[in-house]
Each structure stands twice: as C-alpha cells, then as structure tokens.
Amino acid sequence: MPRPGSVPDTPLTSPAPLAAAPASLAAAGPAGTPVAPLRIGNASGFYGDRFSAVREMLTGGPLDVLTGDYLAELTMLILARDRLKDSRLGYAKVFLRQLEECLGLAVERGVRIVVNAGGLNPGQLAERIAELADRLGIGLRVGQVTGDDLLGRAAEFTEPTGLLAANAYLGAFGIAECLRAGAELVVTGRVTDAALVAGPAAAHFGWGPGDLDRLAGAVVAGHVLECGAQATGGNYAFFTEHDVSRPGFPLAELHADGSSVITKHPGTGGAVTLGTVTAQLLYETAGPRYLGPDVTARLDSVRLDQVGPDRVRISGVRGEAPPSTLKVGLNRIGGWRNEVVFVLTGLDIEAKAALVRTQFEQALPTERRPAEVRWTLARTDHPDAPTEQRASALLQLTVRDPEAAKVGRAVSSAAVELGLAGYPGFHLTAPPGPGAPYGVFEAVHLDAELVEHWAVLPDGTRRAIPPTAHTAPAPATPELPAPELPAPELPEPELPAPLPPAPTRRVPLGLLAGARSGDKGGDANLGVWVRGEDAWRWLAHTLTVDRLRELLPETADLPVTRHLLPNLRAVNFVIEGLLGEGVGAQARFDPQAKALGEWLRSRTLDIPEALL
C-alpha cells in the first residue's frame, strides 16, 4: 500500500476503449480528417530479453506496430566481435528465431515490425529475413535503414587503432520513409532507441522535421517503451506494491498532437502507473534537454496523468531544434583483463586479506606485473554464522594490461601457488582463467552533414534522408564539449518552499523515494523521485550534490551535476567517470550502475515523520 503522505500509484478512471488498427501507415488522412491513434508496442528492451515477448504482444491485443530494441553500448561490442569471426554476422540472431515463430502471425494481423536488430549488419539481416519469408511462403515487404556504420571512415574523427565499431545514432525519418513506401518490416542499424517509435509516428501522422512538439512527444513515449518491462513494473523501486512476477510489455497509444497513453495488454502482469513511467523517464537521461537527431525533447515540460487502470497519459511535451551534430558510439578493445576471487572464512578476515596481497605481490615477478592491479574486499561475512557461506568474505583481484601474457598464466600461477602456503581455509570461487579482452566505449560527435542516412525501400530503391535543416547548437554535456555557439542555458527551476521544522526519524531514503540508475558510457545517471508535494519540498532541499557525496562516498572525488525536474518531483544526477571506460571495461563491481539507485535508497537520512 502507498505510504501516508505519498501520491498513490493507483488508477483513477476506467480505461478508454481500444482504437481499431489503421489499414496503413503509408500516409496521414486527407486534410481535415482525424487520423486514428497509433498503437505501438515493444517486445524487447535488450539483446537477451524475454524470447516469448514477440508472440505475447502480437496475441495479447490490438497493435499497429511492434518494435524491438536489441542494441546497447555493450551489445555493439558483442556484435562487433561476432562480425570479426564471420563477416556475415553482426546482427541480433535471436530476432530471426523469434520471427520464425511469429512472422505469419504479424502479417495476418497487419502489424508492422520495426527493430534495430540489424546491429552492425542490417543488410545481412534483411537478406536472412527475406529468405525466411520465402521459406515460410509469406510475401513480405522489407525495408532497411543504413548509413550509421562509420568504421571505414573512423580515421577522419578518431584514432582507429583497436576500433571494432563506430556507429552514428540516426533518427526517425529513414524508418518513416520505409513505412511510407509500404514496408511491413523495417530493420535498422544504430538508430536512437526512441526512433523506433518516432519513425512510425511520423509516417502515420504525416509529420515532418518541423513538427518539433509532436516529434518530442513521440520521442518521450519511445523512451518510456524502449526498455520493455521497465515501464510496467520491472526494476521498479516500489515493486512490492504490485504483482511483478511476470510483467507484461508496454505499448503506447500515440495521438496526432504528440500526446500518448502508456499502457499494456489487458490481463498481463505488472502495472503502468505514474511511478513506473516516471522511473523510466529518468532512466539514462540527464537534464531537462533530451538531445536527439530529430528533436530536442524538453523533459521539464512533460506532464503525466493517471487516466485509468494501467493507463498513464503523457502530454505537454515541448520540442526544440536538434543539435547540428550526431552522436557516434565507438567500441574498441581496451586491453586484457583477468579476475581471481579468494574466499576468506571465519576469523581474522582483514589479516587474511593482507596476507594474500603480500604473498601474491611476492609471487608475481616485477617484469610480469600487469599495468593495473586492483583489490576489493567484500565483507559478506557474519559473526557466529550458521553456514560456512555466511561466514565468508570475498577478496577480488582484478588485473588489466595491454598485453594478454601479463594477465594470463602469470597471474593465475601466482594465485594458485598460494594454495598450501597461504591463509587457513584457502580456496577460490573458481579456477583462474587465461584472461580475456575487454572493451571500452567512447562517444564523439560529428557534423550531421557528414553522415549519410539511407532508407532502402522494399523495391530496393535507396533514398537519402537529409539531416534536418532546423538545428541549433547543442548545450555542453559530459559527452559533448561546449561548441563555439552553445545553446542558451536553461534557468535553474525555482526550489519549492522548504518544509517547516518538524520531528524526524532516521530511516532509509527508500521508505520515501524511488530511484532508477544506469550508464551512459563511463558516466552514471541516477534519478530520484517522490510521490507527494510535501515529499518533493523535502527532497529538493535535502538531496543536494554534497549530500549525495556523503551518502555515496564512491562519488566524493568525481564531478556530479544535479538537475531538478519539478514536474516529475524528481532530481537527476550525472556522475562523471564512475564507470571508467564504460560497461565493457568492467571497471566497477556494478559496471552499469544498475543498482546505484538501490544503494542510495538503502542509506539512512533524517526524514520528517509526517512523510513516512
């Protein structure tokens, strides 16, 4: 149940009836004719998501478009390594298996499919899909979006040594062009996640690059859908308030004005509430400007309303001109790493850890010492424990070096040799391995005029998609240094009036606030929100950058920026450098900062009793 003083995540009215699916996405209706809402679902939030979601979304209720987001920074590295082994690979292979089960169903129901499963090789995936359709006896019009792969031109804008992938984040209009040409399935390479929703919306409603507010509304809806069940109760801070044992996947009912209703198919698990949508809006975003290749969406203009059970309306979204540059994600081999985990049991844990370190350093010849040696002691042990596992702590050794030989046998031998000469109870969680390469991620920005964006139509015609003419200089961000003519800084929102002094109790922050966190390259994003106006007044004044550094000592020496979003009763932090060189580098215990928000929620603060 919601806590006293909070705004409950409960429905307010009955859901509206479902709109019938339109016959075509090829064009908007005649002038003056209302265009039916567009129902867009999501069936994948990452490469490895629920396999059955495609079938569940196709059979669970009416849909016009089904999208799937298979790409992330780490996924691009995985696909690049696939492509190294076989030049015909580099796409999300699981999508073909999903399609083999469900292609006939999608065609029968008239549902268009738009996916970024093409990864680094959309052309090859499109060919495989055409072969599959022929084998199944299904006539299928396939379009594809290309031009994002810049690996062959990388020397123009970066050091190419060790580079495995270089991909620009394209926008929505290549997808829209394919759909307008009658494509029933569109495969893309690297486009923005939200483009999978904004593209079909632009095609359906006839939007152009100048429809900034409408595009911004679709981008916000796309951001909510892109991570699948995270919008319906997955990874949700207040998960105990809902049945999230098997949350359904989300869908958006998009309207011609850019507004939308986020919902899910009837009878599926999970929940769609103000809280679940707020959490996803904060995920992997930063300040009020959400930059993209088609539009800059103003997150500080978003209005959320619970309009029925499992129905949240998004409205009021304002759009500004997009930046004149495109983000380009670079994945490269950073070097080699290895890991050994020592189990320390019972008494004298700190002394045992010190002995391991001393003996290991002595056993490792100086000339074979890796460039980076890091020790982490996790005190998972409990005194007078009823099981051996609960009596044990874990000492993790992580090494990195440009040379494979320095993290392989040299390290594993030095660790294993301690077996009979080390601390009492010596053992490891697993035998040491030979080491493995690790990847690093970097983002650069390139003038959009220098990137070719192509829509390959179902008849094979290649149509160039020009960059939008309505552009503005981008504001400075950790990934994008300040340009010569920076966009005007937005004024900091006014703080609400502080709460009057009142009795407090020291309790975990999570009794009052929700949080969601994630990664953007080497930076972490941490959004925190509350569910009532008085709670917002407290949060805005209490959870400052200095207080965050006190609560999360790991951030003490890092640049931290706080953004206020009063319309969402939220603060959003960007913590630069927390994740080193990105998830592929595995520089941290939680390399994607997925649980950073839950760590923060577990920390205690003096919170007014009236809010609890």
XYZ file of C-alpha atoms in Angstrom:
612
model
C 0.000 0.000 0.000
C 1.190 3.583 -0.587
C 2.729 5.214 2.455
C 0.979 8.099 4.218
C 1.807 11.418 2.641
C 2.501 9.917 -0.795
C 0.532 10.137 -4.017
C -0.519 6.526 -4.656
C 0.226 4.764 -7.934
C -3.434 3.836 -8.326
C -5.750 4.187 -11.333
C -8.275 6.997 -11.358
C -10.798 6.109 -14.073
C -11.768 3.270 -16.370
C -9.636 2.736 -19.463
C -10.758 4.163 -22.779
C -11.793 1.676 -25.492
C -9.019 0.480 -27.772
C -8.751 2.171 -31.159
C -9.029 -0.015 -34.219
C -5.808 -0.558 -36.103
C -5.463 1.660 -39.204
C -5.179 -0.095 -42.532
C -1.889 1.557 -43.488
C 0.979 3.616 -42.209
C 1.700 4.917 -45.686
C 0.248 8.394 -45.153
C -1.876 10.569 -42.930
C -5.561 11.090 -43.628
C -6.984 13.712 -46.004
C -6.803 17.317 -44.878
C -9.172 17.901 -42.012
C -9.751 14.195 -41.408
C -8.764 12.989 -37.923
C -6.128 10.301 -38.005
C -6.700 7.314 -35.742
C -4.316 6.894 -32.803
C -1.339 4.629 -33.437
C -0.824 1.689 -31.099
C 2.887 0.878 -30.836
C 4.156 -1.956 -28.656
C 7.598 -3.040 -27.509
C 8.798 -6.663 -27.373
C 12.473 -6.249 -26.482
C 14.456 -3.917 -24.248
C 17.857 -5.545 -24.779
C 19.604 -8.403 -26.580
C 18.555 -11.336 -24.398
C 15.129 -10.099 -23.301
C 12.143 -12.444 -22.957
C 12.015 -14.597 -26.096
C 8.249 -15.071 -25.986
C 7.505 -11.334 -25.832
C 7.008 -11.015 -29.599
C 4.275 -13.640 -29.561
C 2.773 -12.226 -26.356
C 2.490 -8.757 -27.850
C 1.049 -9.992 -31.155
C -1.622 -12.142 -29.484
C -2.379 -10.028 -26.400
C -4.462 -7.319 -28.056
C -4.706 -4.845 -30.948
C -1.436 -3.383 -32.270
C -0.435 -1.375 -35.321
C 3.344 -1.531 -34.885
C 5.607 -3.780 -32.842
C 9.116 -2.549 -32.039
C 12.166 -4.258 -30.591
C 15.243 -2.593 -29.126
C 18.169 -5.024 -29.185
C 21.120 -2.631 -29.017
C 23.165 -1.089 -26.220
C 26.760 0.032 -25.848
C 27.817 -3.433 -24.663
C 25.721 -5.157 -27.345
C 27.541 -3.289 -30.087
C 30.809 -4.658 -28.725
C 29.398 -8.207 -28.651
C 28.135 -7.879 -32.223
C 31.462 -6.431 -33.358
C 33.255 -9.493 -32.015
C 30.722 -11.699 -33.831
C 31.482 -9.843 -37.045
C 35.218 -10.356 -36.525
C 34.630 -14.107 -36.529
C 32.263 -14.085 -39.513
C 31.683 -11.045 -41.733
C 28.102 -12.238 -42.355
C 27.233 -11.744 -38.684
C 26.941 -8.632 -36.535
C 23.158 -8.658 -36.072
C 20.908 -9.907 -33.255
C 20.493 -13.552 -34.255
C 17.714 -14.187 -31.744
C 15.357 -11.943 -33.726
C 15.387 -14.407 -36.622
C 14.281 -17.186 -34.299
C 11.505 -15.005 -32.883
C 10.407 -14.107 -36.395
C 10.329 -17.739 -37.495
C 7.686 -18.336 -34.825
C 5.680 -15.166 -35.345
C 6.096 -13.701 -38.845
C 2.926 -15.286 -40.167
C 1.001 -14.040 -37.158
C 2.241 -10.463 -37.643
C 1.366 -10.419 -41.347
C -2.032 -11.984 -40.708
C -2.852 -9.290 -38.137
C -1.429 -6.422 -40.184
C 1.144 -5.467 -37.565
C 4.228 -3.676 -38.877
C 7.521 -4.576 -37.207
C 10.364 -2.091 -36.639
C 13.565 -3.314 -34.982
C 17.184 -2.234 -34.613
C 18.239 -5.891 -34.592
C 20.337 -5.224 -37.698
C 23.090 -4.002 -35.392
C 26.306 -3.780 -37.412
C 24.920 -5.656 -40.407
C 21.313 -4.664 -41.202
C 21.692 -5.628 -44.847
C 22.625 -9.187 -43.971
C 19.733 -9.489 -41.527
C 17.318 -8.124 -44.124
C 18.510 -10.828 -46.548
C 18.046 -13.535 -43.948
C 14.536 -12.271 -43.203
C 13.656 -12.352 -46.904
C 14.957 -15.935 -47.108
C 12.887 -16.870 -44.048
C 9.741 -15.334 -45.529
C 10.272 -17.220 -48.793
C 10.758 -20.487 -46.924
C 7.545 -19.879 -44.957
C 5.652 -18.921 -48.112
C 4.921 -15.409 -46.850
C 5.081 -12.370 -49.105
C 6.882 -9.704 -47.079
C 7.955 -6.161 -47.933
C 11.196 -5.440 -46.064
C 12.864 -2.050 -45.683
C 16.125 -1.202 -44.034
C 17.923 1.848 -42.669
C 21.674 2.159 -43.156
C 24.449 4.735 -43.101
C 25.234 4.594 -39.400
C 28.345 2.395 -39.815
C 31.335 4.744 -39.949
C 34.081 2.227 -39.186
C 35.634 2.648 -42.621
C 35.867 6.424 -42.081
C 36.929 6.354 -38.447
C 40.367 7.855 -39.108
C 38.585 11.104 -40.037
C 37.440 11.694 -36.463
C 39.246 9.322 -34.056
C 42.274 7.134 -33.523
C 41.339 3.904 -35.357
C 43.738 1.568 -33.507
C 41.816 -1.254 -31.840
C 38.484 0.106 -33.069
C 35.819 -2.557 -33.616
C 32.745 -0.432 -34.279
C 31.910 3.202 -34.988
C 28.209 3.927 -35.394
C 26.266 7.161 -35.634
C 22.911 7.371 -33.892
C 20.468 8.049 -36.747
C 16.975 9.430 -36.354
C 13.411 8.500 -37.214
C 12.912 9.640 -40.793
C 14.644 6.722 -42.523
C 12.223 4.403 -40.742
C 9.310 6.667 -41.701
C 10.382 6.642 -45.360
C 10.425 2.837 -45.440
C 6.974 2.630 -43.883
C 5.542 5.227 -46.234
C 6.833 3.074 -49.107
C 4.809 0.137 -47.806
C 7.393 -1.782 -45.758
C 5.835 -4.330 -43.421
C 9.106 -4.897 -41.574
C 11.919 -2.377 -41.132
C 15.399 -3.398 -39.992
C 17.839 -0.741 -38.829
C 21.381 -0.496 -37.638
C 22.193 2.048 -34.945
C 19.338 4.499 -34.576
C 18.313 6.185 -31.359
C 16.148 3.900 -29.265
C 13.247 6.364 -29.414
C 13.435 6.496 -33.228
C 11.790 3.058 -33.310
C 8.620 4.786 -32.079
C 9.050 8.265 -33.571
C 9.569 6.833 -37.083
C 6.236 5.001 -37.274
C 4.508 8.004 -35.696
C 5.959 10.380 -38.307
C 4.839 8.038 -41.094
C 1.346 7.558 -39.687
C 0.590 11.187 -38.876
C 2.495 12.779 -41.756
C 4.880 14.719 -39.534
C 7.918 16.456 -40.960
C 11.142 17.741 -39.384
C 9.447 20.990 -38.380
C 6.835 19.290 -36.169
C 9.063 19.620 -33.142
C 6.493 19.390 -30.341
C 4.834 16.349 -31.906
C 8.165 14.645 -32.528
C 9.238 15.404 -28.961
C 6.078 13.764 -27.638
C 6.809 10.643 -29.687
C 10.434 10.612 -28.522
C 9.330 10.727 -24.882
C 6.862 7.891 -25.495
C 9.641 5.979 -27.248
C 11.969 6.491 -24.308
C 9.344 5.039 -21.985
C 8.835 1.986 -24.237
C 12.459 1.311 -25.202
C 13.396 -0.711 -22.133
C 10.414 -3.013 -22.268
C 9.102 -4.154 -18.905
C 10.929 -1.383 -17.043
C 7.815 0.680 -17.861
C 5.430 -1.912 -16.412
C 6.972 -2.663 -13.025
C 10.296 -4.282 -13.869
C 13.282 -2.930 -11.910
C 10.806 -0.730 -10.046
C 11.742 0.648 -6.636
C 8.265 0.063 -5.162
C 7.882 -3.390 -6.706
C 6.307 -4.808 -3.523
C 3.179 -2.733 -4.205
C 2.379 -4.655 -7.420
C 2.428 -8.171 -8.816
C 5.546 -8.010 -10.978
C 6.292 -11.732 -11.094
C 5.896 -11.575 -14.899
C 5.244 -8.026 -16.063
C 3.722 -7.521 -19.483
C 5.462 -5.434 -22.122
C 4.349 -1.832 -22.666
C 2.589 -0.125 -25.528
C 1.782 3.488 -26.364
C -1.364 4.881 -27.922
C 0.064 7.827 -29.856
C -2.093 10.753 -30.982
C -1.661 13.261 -33.784
C -0.727 16.064 -31.367
C 2.212 14.036 -29.997
C 0.493 13.079 -26.753
C 0.267 9.427 -25.794
C -1.149 6.977 -23.307
C 1.242 4.363 -21.955
C -0.495 1.074 -21.209
C -0.173 -2.695 -21.670
C -2.318 -5.512 -22.982
C -5.243 -6.489 -20.724
C -4.579 -9.358 -18.350
C -0.797 -9.113 -18.446
C 1.259 -8.761 -15.273
C 2.909 -5.746 -13.775
C 1.463 -2.249 -13.661
C 1.552 1.049 -15.534
C 1.451 3.871 -13.013
C 2.741 7.384 -12.530
C 5.652 5.806 -10.677
C 6.643 3.212 -13.270
C 6.526 5.814 -16.052
C 8.422 8.409 -14.005
C 11.128 5.882 -13.222
C 11.641 5.099 -16.901
C 11.613 8.772 -17.898
C 14.537 9.354 -15.529
C 16.488 6.346 -16.773
C 19.720 7.210 -18.598
C 18.724 10.835 -19.069
C 20.325 13.898 -17.566
C 18.961 17.450 -17.558
C 15.792 18.958 -18.961
C 17.056 18.776 -22.565
C 16.987 15.272 -24.061
C 19.057 15.554 -27.229
C 18.331 13.555 -30.364
C 18.943 13.718 -34.107
C 15.353 14.777 -34.918
C 14.391 16.938 -31.963
C 15.500 18.026 -28.502
C 12.727 16.964 -26.138
C 12.167 19.129 -23.086
C 11.737 16.726 -20.170
C 10.843 19.640 -17.906
C 7.637 20.100 -19.922
C 6.354 16.527 -19.580
C 3.005 16.145 -17.832
C 1.897 12.754 -16.517
C -1.676 11.866 -15.570
C -3.115 8.553 -14.421
C -6.232 8.275 -16.587
C -7.284 4.720 -15.820
C -6.067 1.355 -14.586
C -2.667 0.762 -16.213
C -3.059 3.924 -18.293
C -0.780 6.975 -17.963
C -1.157 9.934 -20.315
C 1.945 11.850 -21.414
C 1.175 15.354 -22.662
C 2.535 18.876 -22.887
C 5.930 17.846 -24.268
C 7.787 20.698 -25.922
C 10.352 20.219 -28.651
C 13.327 22.313 -29.658
C 15.570 22.079 -32.705
C 18.008 19.164 -32.541
C 21.756 19.768 -32.384
C 23.634 20.005 -35.675
C 25.799 17.038 -34.679
C 25.153 13.304 -34.339
C 26.450 11.161 -31.524
C 28.845 8.440 -32.699
C 29.470 5.445 -30.424
C 32.967 3.961 -30.591
C 33.736 0.468 -29.316
C 37.315 -0.709 -29.198
C 39.483 -3.305 -27.493
C 40.934 -1.657 -24.405
C 43.309 -4.443 -23.423
C 43.198 -7.679 -21.453
C 41.794 -8.428 -18.001
C 41.627 -11.286 -15.549
C 39.965 -11.872 -12.215
C 40.573 -14.131 -9.214
C 38.244 -14.265 -6.202
C 39.660 -15.592 -2.905
C 37.232 -16.851 -0.243
C 38.156 -15.790 3.308
C 36.238 -17.591 6.037
C 35.780 -17.097 9.763
C 38.113 -15.032 11.918
C 40.835 -12.508 11.051
C 39.350 -11.527 7.681
C 41.374 -8.340 7.326
C 44.622 -10.116 8.250
C 43.903 -12.901 5.769
C 43.287 -10.344 3.031
C 46.561 -8.578 3.842
C 48.457 -11.883 3.711
C 47.020 -12.738 0.271
C 48.085 -9.394 -1.109
C 51.605 -9.656 0.294
C 52.121 -13.217 -0.926
C 50.676 -12.512 -4.361
C 52.909 -9.477 -4.877
C 55.935 -11.539 -3.894
C 54.998 -14.379 -6.254
C 54.472 -12.090 -9.244
C 57.748 -11.076 -10.951
C 58.111 -7.330 -11.410
C 58.653 -7.640 -15.148
C 55.366 -9.576 -15.471
C 53.298 -7.290 -13.272
C 50.104 -6.056 -15.042
C 49.680 -2.334 -15.579
C 46.687 -2.263 -13.216
C 46.229 -4.419 -10.121
C 43.116 -3.769 -8.022
C 41.964 -5.497 -4.825
C 38.401 -5.312 -3.472
C 37.326 -6.874 -0.175
C 33.587 -7.521 0.147
C 32.702 -8.142 3.788
C 29.845 -10.554 3.156
C 30.771 -12.475 6.339
C 28.655 -12.604 9.504
C 29.863 -13.374 13.044
C 28.865 -16.730 14.534
C 27.346 -17.675 11.173
C 25.074 -20.739 10.859
C 26.531 -21.647 7.424
C 30.055 -21.537 6.001
C 28.931 -19.299 3.160
C 27.580 -16.700 5.567
C 30.863 -16.845 7.483
C 32.870 -15.946 4.364
C 34.087 -12.736 2.756
C 35.261 -12.335 -0.842
C 38.569 -10.784 -1.854
C 38.532 -9.948 -5.563
C 41.707 -9.394 -7.553
C 41.262 -7.672 -10.924
C 44.175 -7.082 -13.291
C 44.407 -5.275 -16.642
C 47.170 -4.815 -19.161
C 47.610 -4.108 -22.881
C 49.408 -7.470 -23.187
C 47.486 -10.732 -22.847
C 50.508 -12.563 -21.379
C 50.627 -10.293 -18.342
C 47.091 -11.136 -17.202
C 47.098 -14.837 -18.105
C 49.295 -17.607 -16.746
C 51.492 -15.190 -14.795
C 48.519 -14.118 -12.683
C 46.788 -17.489 -12.384
C 50.019 -19.244 -11.382
C 50.830 -16.630 -8.746
C 47.362 -17.097 -7.227
C 47.263 -20.897 -7.338
C 50.759 -21.262 -5.844
C 49.404 -19.850 -2.574
C 47.134 -22.865 -2.111
C 49.152 -24.670 0.581
C 51.233 -21.762 1.793
C 48.617 -19.105 2.354
C 45.899 -18.253 4.853
C 43.948 -21.002 6.636
C 40.949 -22.173 4.613
C 42.405 -21.038 1.277
C 40.107 -21.590 -1.709
C 38.828 -19.724 -4.759
C 35.326 -19.276 -6.172
C 36.559 -20.753 -9.478
C 39.863 -21.784 -11.057
C 41.680 -18.778 -12.579
C 41.217 -18.404 -16.322
C 43.608 -17.290 -19.050
C 42.264 -13.734 -19.167
C 40.094 -12.141 -21.820
C 39.970 -8.951 -23.874
C 37.825 -6.122 -22.584
C 36.160 -3.325 -24.494
C 35.926 0.383 -23.906
C 33.223 2.764 -25.095
C 33.609 6.364 -26.127
C 31.175 8.858 -27.638
C 32.200 11.560 -30.079
C 30.075 13.951 -32.086
C 30.159 14.512 -35.820
C 28.507 17.118 -38.006
C 25.255 15.561 -39.222
C 26.039 16.732 -42.750
C 28.964 14.290 -42.802
C 26.823 11.208 -42.073
C 24.826 9.533 -44.836
C 21.392 8.319 -43.743
C 19.751 5.916 -46.200
C 16.328 4.311 -46.397
C 16.407 1.158 -48.523
C 12.825 0.708 -49.681
C 11.122 -2.666 -50.245
C 11.725 -2.407 -54.028
C 15.454 -1.879 -53.441
C 15.419 1.870 -54.085
C 17.941 3.733 -51.919
C 16.624 7.073 -50.741
C 18.857 9.610 -48.981
C 17.451 11.121 -45.793
C 18.800 14.653 -45.410
C 19.754 15.972 -41.968
C 17.144 18.269 -40.530
C 17.515 21.895 -41.522
C 16.093 23.011 -38.196
C 19.137 22.672 -35.964
C 20.565 24.533 -33.027
C 23.900 24.425 -31.228
C 23.849 21.759 -28.573
C 24.347 22.535 -24.884
C 27.502 21.196 -23.296
C 27.240 17.741 -21.724
C 29.881 15.372 -20.311
C 29.899 13.587 -23.695
C 29.656 16.723 -25.825
C 32.069 19.581 -25.057
C 30.719 23.100 -25.383
C 30.539 24.187 -29.040
C 31.571 27.620 -30.230
C 27.979 28.869 -30.016
C 26.357 26.999 -27.107
C 22.596 26.832 -26.785
C 21.231 29.213 -24.159
C 21.409 27.702 -20.696
C 18.033 26.983 -19.198
C 17.390 28.792 -15.924
C 17.534 26.581 -12.866
C 13.983 25.841 -11.692
C 12.949 27.583 -8.515
C 13.148 25.456 -5.411
C 9.828 24.807 -3.693
C 9.286 26.307 -0.275
C 11.091 24.247 2.378
C 9.089 22.290 4.906
C 8.785 23.860 8.351
C 10.830 22.227 11.153
C 9.217 19.019 12.367
C 10.126 15.806 14.202
C 12.262 13.438 12.124
C 13.274 9.801 12.192
C 16.467 8.291 10.802
C 15.368 5.732 8.212
C 16.432 4.574 4.737
C 15.739 7.094 1.983
C 13.909 4.351 0.081
C 10.992 4.417 2.509
C 10.060 7.709 0.860
C 11.809 7.950 -2.512
C 12.154 5.790 -5.584
C 15.271 5.670 -7.740
C 16.494 4.291 -11.047
C 20.069 4.360 -12.292
C 22.088 3.327 -15.309
C 25.058 4.020 -17.540
C 25.987 6.361 -20.356
C 29.496 5.432 -21.402
C 31.722 5.965 -18.387
C 29.174 8.147 -16.591
C 26.356 7.076 -14.294
C 22.861 8.524 -14.258
C 20.862 8.436 -11.029
C 17.268 9.659 -10.926
C 15.358 10.004 -7.633
C 11.670 10.851 -7.321
C 8.951 11.105 -4.685
C 5.177 10.774 -4.858
C 3.794 13.761 -2.973
C 4.205 17.528 -2.954
C 5.466 17.750 0.641
C 7.919 14.947 -0.055
C 9.150 16.914 -3.077
C 9.695 20.015 -0.962
C 11.854 17.922 1.365
C 13.752 16.092 -1.385
C 14.610 19.203 -3.403
C 16.220 20.868 -0.379
C 17.819 17.757 1.124
C 19.301 15.655 -1.666
C 21.968 18.075 -2.873
C 25.232 17.194 -4.587
C 27.077 17.456 -1.277
C 24.576 15.169 0.451
C 24.802 12.651 -2.395
C 28.579 12.555 -1.989
C 28.159 11.896 1.742
C 25.705 9.072 1.119
C 27.703 7.523 -1.749
C 31.381 8.016 -0.795
C 32.460 6.469 -4.101
C 31.325 9.706 -5.790
C 33.230 12.045 -3.458
C 36.010 12.998 -5.881
C 34.004 12.844 -9.118
C 32.192 15.637 -10.975
C 28.495 15.448 -10.103
C 25.715 17.530 -11.663
C 22.210 17.772 -10.244
C 19.170 18.595 -12.378
C 15.783 19.491 -10.910
C 12.619 18.272 -12.662
C 9.756 19.700 -10.556
C 7.116 18.433 -12.995
C 8.198 14.872 -12.150
C 9.013 15.635 -8.486
C 12.477 14.360 -9.304
C 16.164 15.142 -9.137
C 18.509 13.618 -11.688
C 22.241 13.281 -11.081
C 25.005 12.706 -13.623
C 28.156 11.247 -12.030
C 31.041 11.580 -14.442
C 33.661 8.864 -14.652
C 32.115 6.488 -12.111
C 32.149 3.648 -14.658
C 35.629 4.248 -16.040
C 35.682 3.482 -19.760
C 32.174 2.014 -19.883
C 30.479 -1.295 -19.169
C 32.785 -3.341 -21.390
C 35.772 -2.350 -19.258
C 34.136 -3.863 -16.129
C 35.823 -1.183 -14.013
C 33.375 -1.468 -11.112
C 31.511 -4.056 -9.072
C 28.276 -2.907 -10.761
C 29.679 -1.877 -14.151
C 26.414 -0.428 -15.491
C 25.386 1.308 -12.231
C 22.092 -0.579 -12.347
C 21.901 -0.854 -8.554
C 23.402 2.529 -7.698
C 19.916 3.882 -7.014
C 19.072 0.990 -4.711
C 22.289 1.556 -2.778
C 21.279 5.190 -2.327
C 17.781 4.174 -1.210
C 19.294 1.949 1.478
C 21.227 4.840 3.055
C 19.690 6.489 6.084
C 18.643 10.100 6.485
C 16.653 12.150 8.982
C 13.239 12.258 7.302
C 10.223 14.148 8.689
C 7.930 11.685 10.413
C 4.892 13.223 8.713
C 6.200 11.968 5.351
C 6.626 8.358 6.484
